Coordinates of C-alpha atoms and ligand atoms in Angstrom, one line a residue:
M1 CA 68.5 115.8 97.6
E2 CA 71.8 115.9 95.9
R3 CA 72.2 117.4 92.2
P4 CA 75.0 116.0 90.5
H5 CA 77.6 118.5 89.9
S6 CA 78.2 119.1 86.3
P7 CA 78.9 122.7 85.5
P8 CA 78.5 123.8 81.7
V9 CA 82.5 123.1 80.7
I10 CA 82.3 119.7 81.3
D11 CA 79.3 119.4 78.9
R12 CA 81.4 121.3 76.2
I13 CA 84.7 119.1 76.8
R14 CA 82.2 116.0 76.2
Q15 CA 81.2 117.4 73.2
R16 CA 84.4 118.7 71.6
L17 CA 86.3 115.3 72.4
P18 CA 85.1 113.2 70.3
L19 CA 85.1 115.9 67.5
L20 CA 88.5 115.9 67.3
R21 CA 88.6 112.2 66.7
S22 CA 85.8 112.5 63.8
T23 CA 88.2 115.2 62.2
G24 CA 91.5 113.7 62.2
L25 CA 92.8 115.9 64.7
W26 CA 93.2 113.5 67.9
R27 CA 96.8 113.3 69.3
E28 CA 98.2 110.4 71.0
R29 CA 101.6 110.0 72.8
R30 CA 103.8 107.2 71.6
M31 CA 105.6 105.8 74.3
L32 CA 109.1 105.0 73.8
D33 CA 111.7 103.3 75.8
G34 CA 115.5 103.7 76.2
P35 CA 117.6 106.6 74.9
Q36 CA 116.6 109.3 72.3
G37 CA 118.2 108.7 68.8
T38 CA 118.2 107.9 65.2
V39 CA 116.9 104.2 66.5
V40 CA 114.3 104.4 69.3
N41 CA 112.1 101.3 70.8
I42 CA 108.6 101.8 70.3
D43 CA 106.2 99.2 72.2
G44 CA 109.2 96.7 72.1
R45 CA 110.0 97.4 68.7
E46 CA 112.9 99.1 67.2
V47 CA 112.0 101.8 64.6
I48 CA 113.8 104.2 62.7
N49 CA 113.2 107.9 63.8
F50 CA 112.6 110.6 61.3
S51 CA 111.1 112.8 64.0
S52 CA 113.5 114.1 66.7
N53 CA 114.6 117.5 66.6
D54 CA 117.9 116.0 68.2
Y55 CA 119.5 117.1 64.7
L56 CA 123.6 116.3 65.7
G57 CA 122.8 113.1 67.3
L58 CA 124.2 114.3 70.7
A59 CA 121.4 113.8 73.2
N60 CA 122.7 110.5 74.2
H61 CA 126.2 111.2 73.5
P62 CA 128.5 109.9 76.0
K63 CA 129.9 113.1 76.8
L64 CA 126.4 114.7 77.7
Q65 CA 126.0 111.2 79.7
E66 CA 129.0 111.8 81.8
A67 CA 128.4 115.7 82.2
L68 CA 125.3 114.9 83.5
A69 CA 126.3 112.6 86.1
A70 CA 129.2 113.9 87.0
G71 CA 127.2 117.8 87.7
A72 CA 124.7 115.6 89.6
K73 CA 127.4 114.3 91.9
H74 CA 128.8 118.0 92.1
Y75 CA 125.7 119.8 92.6
G76 CA 122.9 117.7 93.2
V77 CA 119.9 117.2 91.3
G78 CA 117.3 120.0 91.8
S79 CA 117.8 123.9 91.7
G80 CA 116.0 124.7 95.1
A81 CA 114.7 127.8 94.2
S82 CA 114.6 130.5 91.3
Q83 CA 117.9 131.9 90.0
L84 CA 117.1 135.2 91.9
V85 CA 117.2 133.5 95.2
C86 CA 119.3 130.7 95.4
G87 CA 119.2 128.5 92.2
Y88 CA 122.1 130.2 90.3
S89 CA 125.3 128.5 90.3
D90 CA 128.5 128.7 88.7
A91 CA 127.5 126.2 86.3
H92 CA 124.9 128.6 85.1
R93 CA 127.5 131.2 85.0
C94 CA 130.0 129.6 82.9
L95 CA 127.2 128.4 80.5
E96 CA 126.1 132.1 80.2
E97 CA 129.7 132.9 79.2
K98 CA 130.2 130.1 76.6
L99 CA 127.1 131.4 74.8
C100 CA 128.3 135.2 74.9
H101 CA 131.2 133.6 73.5
H102 CA 129.9 131.2 70.8
T103 CA 127.1 133.7 69.6
G104 CA 129.2 137.2 69.8
R105 CA 126.5 138.5 72.1
D106 CA 127.5 140.8 75.3
R107 CA 125.4 138.7 77.7
A108 CA 123.1 135.7 78.0
L109 CA 120.7 134.8 80.3
L110 CA 119.3 131.0 80.9
F111 CA 115.6 129.6 81.2
S112 CA 114.0 126.9 82.1
S113 CA 112.4 126.5 78.3
G114 CA 112.3 127.8 75.0
Y115 CA 108.6 128.8 75.6
L116 CA 109.5 130.7 78.6
A117 CA 112.6 132.6 77.4
N118 CA 110.1 133.7 74.5
Q119 CA 107.7 135.1 77.0
A120 CA 110.4 137.4 79.0
M121 CA 112.0 138.6 75.1
V122 CA 108.6 139.9 74.0
A123 CA 107.3 140.9 77.5
A124 CA 110.5 142.9 78.0
L125 CA 110.3 144.7 74.6
A126 CA 106.5 144.9 74.2
G127 CA 103.8 146.3 76.7
K128 CA 99.9 147.4 76.6
S129 CA 100.3 150.8 74.4
D130 CA 102.9 148.8 72.0
Q131 CA 102.7 146.1 69.1
V132 CA 104.0 143.2 68.4
I133 CA 104.2 142.1 64.4
G134 CA 105.1 138.7 63.6
D135 CA 105.2 136.6 60.7
R136 CA 102.2 134.3 60.1
L137 CA 104.0 130.9 60.7
N138 CA 105.8 131.9 64.1
H139 CA 106.2 129.3 66.7
A140 CA 103.2 129.1 69.3
S141 CA 105.6 130.4 72.1
L142 CA 106.0 133.5 70.3
I143 CA 102.6 133.8 69.5
D144 CA 101.2 133.5 73.6
A145 CA 104.0 135.6 74.3
A146 CA 102.5 138.4 72.2
L147 CA 99.0 137.5 73.6
L148 CA 100.4 137.7 77.3
S149 CA 102.3 140.9 76.8
R150 CA 99.1 142.6 76.2
A151 CA 100.0 144.7 73.4
R152 CA 98.5 144.6 70.0
Y153 CA 99.3 141.4 67.8
R154 CA 99.5 141.4 64.1
R155 CA 100.6 139.0 61.5
Y156 CA 102.3 139.4 58.4
P157 CA 102.0 136.6 55.7
H158 CA 104.7 134.6 56.1
A159 CA 108.3 135.7 54.9
D160 CA 106.4 138.7 53.1
V161 CA 108.9 141.3 54.1
M162 CA 107.1 143.9 51.6
A163 CA 103.7 143.2 53.8
L164 CA 105.9 144.0 56.7
E165 CA 107.0 147.1 55.8
R166 CA 103.4 148.3 55.0
M167 CA 102.7 147.5 58.6
L168 CA 105.5 149.4 59.9
E169 CA 104.5 152.0 57.9
T170 CA 100.9 152.7 59.1
T171 CA 101.7 152.5 62.6
G172 CA 102.2 155.3 65.5
Q173 CA 102.8 152.7 68.3
Q174 CA 106.2 151.5 69.1
T175 CA 106.9 147.9 67.6
L176 CA 108.5 145.0 68.0
V177 CA 108.9 142.5 65.2
T178 CA 109.3 138.6 66.2
T179 CA 110.3 135.9 63.6
D180 CA 111.6 132.1 63.9
A181 CA 114.9 132.0 62.4
V182 CA 113.8 128.7 60.8
F183 CA 110.2 128.1 60.7
S184 CA 109.9 125.0 62.9
M185 CA 107.1 123.0 60.7
D186 CA 108.1 124.3 57.3
G187 CA 112.2 124.5 57.6
D188 CA 112.8 127.3 55.4
I189 CA 114.9 130.4 56.7
A190 CA 113.1 133.4 57.5
P191 CA 114.7 136.5 55.1
L192 CA 116.4 137.8 58.3
P193 CA 118.8 140.4 56.1
A194 CA 115.8 142.3 54.8
I195 CA 114.0 142.0 58.0
V196 CA 116.6 143.8 59.8
N197 CA 116.8 146.6 57.3
A198 CA 112.8 147.1 57.6
C199 CA 113.0 147.3 61.1
R200 CA 115.8 149.6 60.5
Q201 CA 114.1 152.1 58.7
H202 CA 111.2 152.1 61.0
N203 CA 113.0 152.2 63.9
A204 CA 111.3 149.0 65.1
M205 CA 112.9 146.3 67.6
L206 CA 114.0 142.7 66.4
A207 CA 113.6 139.8 68.5
V208 CA 114.7 136.3 66.7
D209 CA 113.9 132.6 68.0
D210 CA 116.5 130.4 66.5
A211 CA 115.6 127.4 68.2
H212 CA 116.0 125.5 65.0
G213 CA 119.3 127.1 63.5
F214 CA 121.5 127.3 66.7
A215 CA 124.1 124.8 66.5
V216 CA 122.9 123.7 63.1
L217 CA 123.9 126.9 60.8
G218 CA 126.7 129.0 60.4
E219 CA 130.5 128.4 60.2
R220 CA 130.8 127.4 64.0
G221 CA 127.3 126.6 64.8
G222 CA 126.5 129.9 66.1
G223 CA 122.7 129.8 64.5
T224 CA 120.7 131.5 61.5
L225 CA 122.2 135.0 62.6
E226 CA 125.9 133.5 61.9
H227 CA 125.0 132.3 58.4
F228 CA 123.9 135.9 57.8
H229 CA 126.4 137.3 59.5
L230 CA 123.8 139.4 61.7
S231 CA 125.5 141.3 64.6
Q232 CA 124.0 142.4 68.2
T233 CA 123.3 145.8 66.6
E234 CA 121.1 144.3 63.6
V235 CA 119.4 141.6 65.8
P236 CA 119.3 143.0 69.3
L237 CA 117.7 140.2 70.9
L238 CA 118.3 136.0 70.1
M239 CA 116.7 133.2 72.0
A240 CA 117.6 129.5 71.2
T241 CA 116.9 126.6 73.2
F242 CA 119.3 123.6 74.2
G243 CA 116.6 120.9 73.4
K244 CA 116.9 120.5 69.7
A245 CA 120.5 120.6 68.3
L246 CA 122.1 120.5 71.5
G247 CA 120.5 117.4 72.9
T248 CA 119.9 118.8 76.2
F249 CA 117.0 120.7 77.8
G250 CA 116.4 124.8 78.8
A251 CA 116.8 127.7 76.6
F252 CA 118.5 131.3 76.8
V253 CA 118.1 134.7 75.6
A254 CA 120.9 136.6 74.3
G255 CA 122.1 140.3 73.3
D256 CA 122.7 143.8 74.3
A257 CA 123.8 143.6 78.1
T258 CA 121.4 146.6 79.1
L259 CA 118.4 144.7 77.6
I260 CA 119.6 141.3 79.3
E261 CA 120.0 142.9 82.7
Y262 CA 116.6 144.4 82.1
L263 CA 115.0 140.7 81.4
L264 CA 116.6 139.7 84.8
Q265 CA 115.1 142.5 86.5
S266 CA 111.8 142.0 85.0
A267 CA 111.0 138.8 83.5
R268 CA 108.3 136.5 85.4
S269 CA 109.1 133.6 83.6
L270 CA 112.4 133.6 85.2
I271 CA 111.6 135.4 88.5
Y272 CA 108.6 133.2 89.3
T273 CA 110.4 129.8 88.1
T274 CA 112.7 127.0 89.7
A275 CA 115.9 127.7 87.7
P276 CA 117.3 125.1 85.5
P277 CA 119.2 122.3 87.6
P278 CA 122.8 123.1 87.3
A279 CA 124.0 119.2 86.6
L280 CA 121.6 120.0 83.2
V281 CA 123.4 123.2 82.6
F282 CA 127.0 121.3 83.0
A283 CA 125.3 119.0 80.2
T284 CA 124.7 121.4 78.3
S285 CA 128.2 123.4 78.4
A286 CA 129.5 120.1 77.4
A287 CA 127.2 120.3 74.4
I288 CA 128.6 123.6 73.3
D289 CA 132.5 122.5 73.5
L290 CA 131.0 119.4 71.0
L291 CA 129.8 121.7 68.7
Q292 CA 133.6 123.2 68.7
S293 CA 135.3 119.7 68.8
E294 CA 132.9 117.7 66.4
S295 CA 132.0 119.9 63.7
W296 CA 132.1 117.2 61.5
R297 CA 128.2 116.5 62.8
R298 CA 126.9 119.8 60.9
Q299 CA 128.7 118.6 57.7
K300 CA 127.1 115.1 58.2
L301 CA 123.8 116.2 58.7
Q302 CA 124.0 119.1 55.2
H303 CA 125.2 115.8 53.7
N304 CA 122.2 114.1 54.7
I305 CA 120.2 116.5 53.7
E306 CA 121.3 116.8 50.5
L307 CA 121.1 112.9 50.0
F308 CA 117.2 112.9 51.0
R309 CA 116.3 116.0 49.0
R310 CA 118.1 114.2 45.5
G311 CA 116.7 111.2 46.5
A312 CA 113.1 112.9 46.8
A313 CA 113.5 114.6 43.5
E314 CA 114.0 111.7 41.8
Q315 CA 111.1 109.7 43.5
G316 CA 108.9 112.4 42.2
L317 CA 107.6 113.6 46.0
A318 CA 106.6 117.1 46.6
L319 CA 109.5 118.8 48.3
Q320 CA 108.9 122.4 50.0
S321 CA 111.8 124.6 49.6
S322 CA 113.6 123.8 52.9
V323 CA 117.2 123.4 53.1
T324 CA 117.7 122.8 56.7
A325 CA 117.2 119.6 58.8
I326 CA 113.3 119.9 58.4
Q327 CA 111.8 118.2 55.3
P328 CA 108.0 118.6 55.4
L329 CA 105.9 116.8 52.7
I330 CA 102.5 118.4 52.4
V331 CA 99.9 115.8 52.3
H332 CA 96.9 118.8 53.1
D333 CA 93.9 116.0 54.7
P334 CA 94.6 115.4 58.4
G335 CA 93.2 111.9 58.4
R336 CA 95.4 111.1 55.5
A337 CA 98.7 112.2 57.4
V338 CA 97.9 110.1 60.4
T339 CA 97.2 107.3 58.1
I340 CA 100.2 107.6 56.1
S341 CA 102.1 107.9 59.4
N342 CA 100.9 105.0 61.0
K343 CA 101.7 102.9 57.9
L344 CA 105.2 104.2 58.1
L345 CA 105.4 103.1 61.8
E346 CA 104.0 99.6 60.8
Q347 CA 106.9 99.4 58.5
G348 CA 109.7 100.6 61.3
L349 CA 110.0 104.1 60.7
L350 CA 108.9 107.2 63.2
V351 CA 107.3 110.1 61.0
A352 CA 105.4 112.7 62.8
A353 CA 101.7 113.2 61.1
I354 CA 101.8 117.3 61.8
R355 CA 97.9 118.9 61.9
P356 CA 96.2 121.5 62.4
P357 CA 96.5 123.7 65.0
T358 CA 99.9 123.6 64.8
V359 CA 100.0 124.4 61.0
P360 CA 97.2 125.9 58.9
R361 CA 94.1 124.0 57.7
D362 CA 94.7 122.1 54.8
T363 CA 98.5 121.9 55.1
S364 CA 98.5 119.0 57.2
R365 CA 102.2 117.1 56.5
L366 CA 104.5 114.3 57.2
R367 CA 107.5 116.8 59.1
I368 CA 110.5 114.3 58.3
V369 CA 113.5 115.2 60.4
L370 CA 116.8 114.5 59.3
S371 CA 119.8 114.2 61.9
A372 CA 123.4 113.7 61.5
A373 CA 123.1 110.7 62.8
H374 CA 121.1 108.7 60.1
T375 CA 123.3 106.3 58.0
E376 CA 122.5 106.6 53.9
T377 CA 120.7 103.0 54.9
H378 CA 118.0 104.8 56.9
I379 CA 117.8 107.5 54.3
T380 CA 117.2 105.4 51.3
L381 CA 114.8 103.1 53.6
L382 CA 112.7 106.2 54.2
L383 CA 112.6 107.4 50.6
D384 CA 111.7 104.0 49.2
R385 CA 108.8 103.4 52.0
L386 CA 107.6 107.3 51.3
A387 CA 107.7 106.3 47.3
E388 CA 105.0 103.3 48.1
A389 CA 103.0 105.5 50.9
L390 CA 102.6 108.4 48.8
Ligands
LIG401 C1 110.6 124.2 70.6 C2 110.5 125.7 70.2 C3 110.0 126.6 71.3 C4 109.8 126.2 72.7 O1 111.2 125.8 73.2 P1 111.1 124.7 74.6 O2 112.4 124.7 75.2 O3 110.9 123.4 74.1 O4 110.2 124.9 75.3 C5 110.4 127.8 70.8 N1 110.4 128.0 69.8 C6 110.8 127.3 68.7 C7 110.7 127.8 67.2 C8 110.5 126.1 68.9 O5 110.7 125.1 67.9

């Protein structure tokens, strides 16, 4: 007689799914049609997008479209293999050189995503007998990277350098400190100069994830490290992504030549994964050129951030301290965050509700993201709708 095949894990999953629904934590994908931008098409309707990390409005820039198409003509579509087999091209090398120049670092190495780049960066600097100390609000990819490295992982309260120092004092182990430079769900900037000092005093290593600062902050768009004038000696390894302000896809780690060579020799998330497609790498090179030739985009973004914050203060909205493009409005309850987000969508505004486990319990929020491509009309409309909805 045949027994139904039902391993216990299936029961566990069947119990968990309804729980997600009843606690307001159910996640759904919204389906877009057409290009990324400040106005996107959802279900045949145009809505104004305040959710995208396309901070400079480059994701659909004609020059990037052209570069991607030209890259595909020249290199084809697939990269064929890992960088260490035959997936590395002159497009990859050219982008690495541009990144070195742009960040003032010795060497740069490309990765297929920021998630993978963080794995490589942390694994290179911390192993089983070491410890990693990270900000409590670090991005999930930095946390996962620490867990995968098998080092001991400890967290300090958000942006609390005194607490970090106390942790650094009470350890005999070799330590790697990791932090987001701009916190992805809060938009605030890490106190990097103080963190650099703490690491120096306790002879700890520091690695920084600048996914949300790169191309946006700093006079030349060099990111948060340029903003604070922090050199490679002060921050030996820097990770940043191309999928946010640069409008493409992929990531890099840049820093000291010896460390980067070690990453190339040892990083499993580079060695055992297919290289980024050269056409895409070519498009990212074009995006770096645009950073230099269209610096007005950074100024326009800054202007839009100030416009939003001024308007929000006038409306009495409970703004956080962020001075970047990420402007969260904390509504606490996950169900309420979703209800407001849905209501805004009905009115033609796409604003993401962010809930646990992406953010700590009781801090569910609307994550409003501004772009250089938003107009004053877009922002005024957002402020009016928010005032009604909250
Ligand atoms: C988006 C993001 C990543 C991951 O980058 P991907 O290229 O999307 O994998 C890593 N760190 C931070 C802070 C991010 O926001």
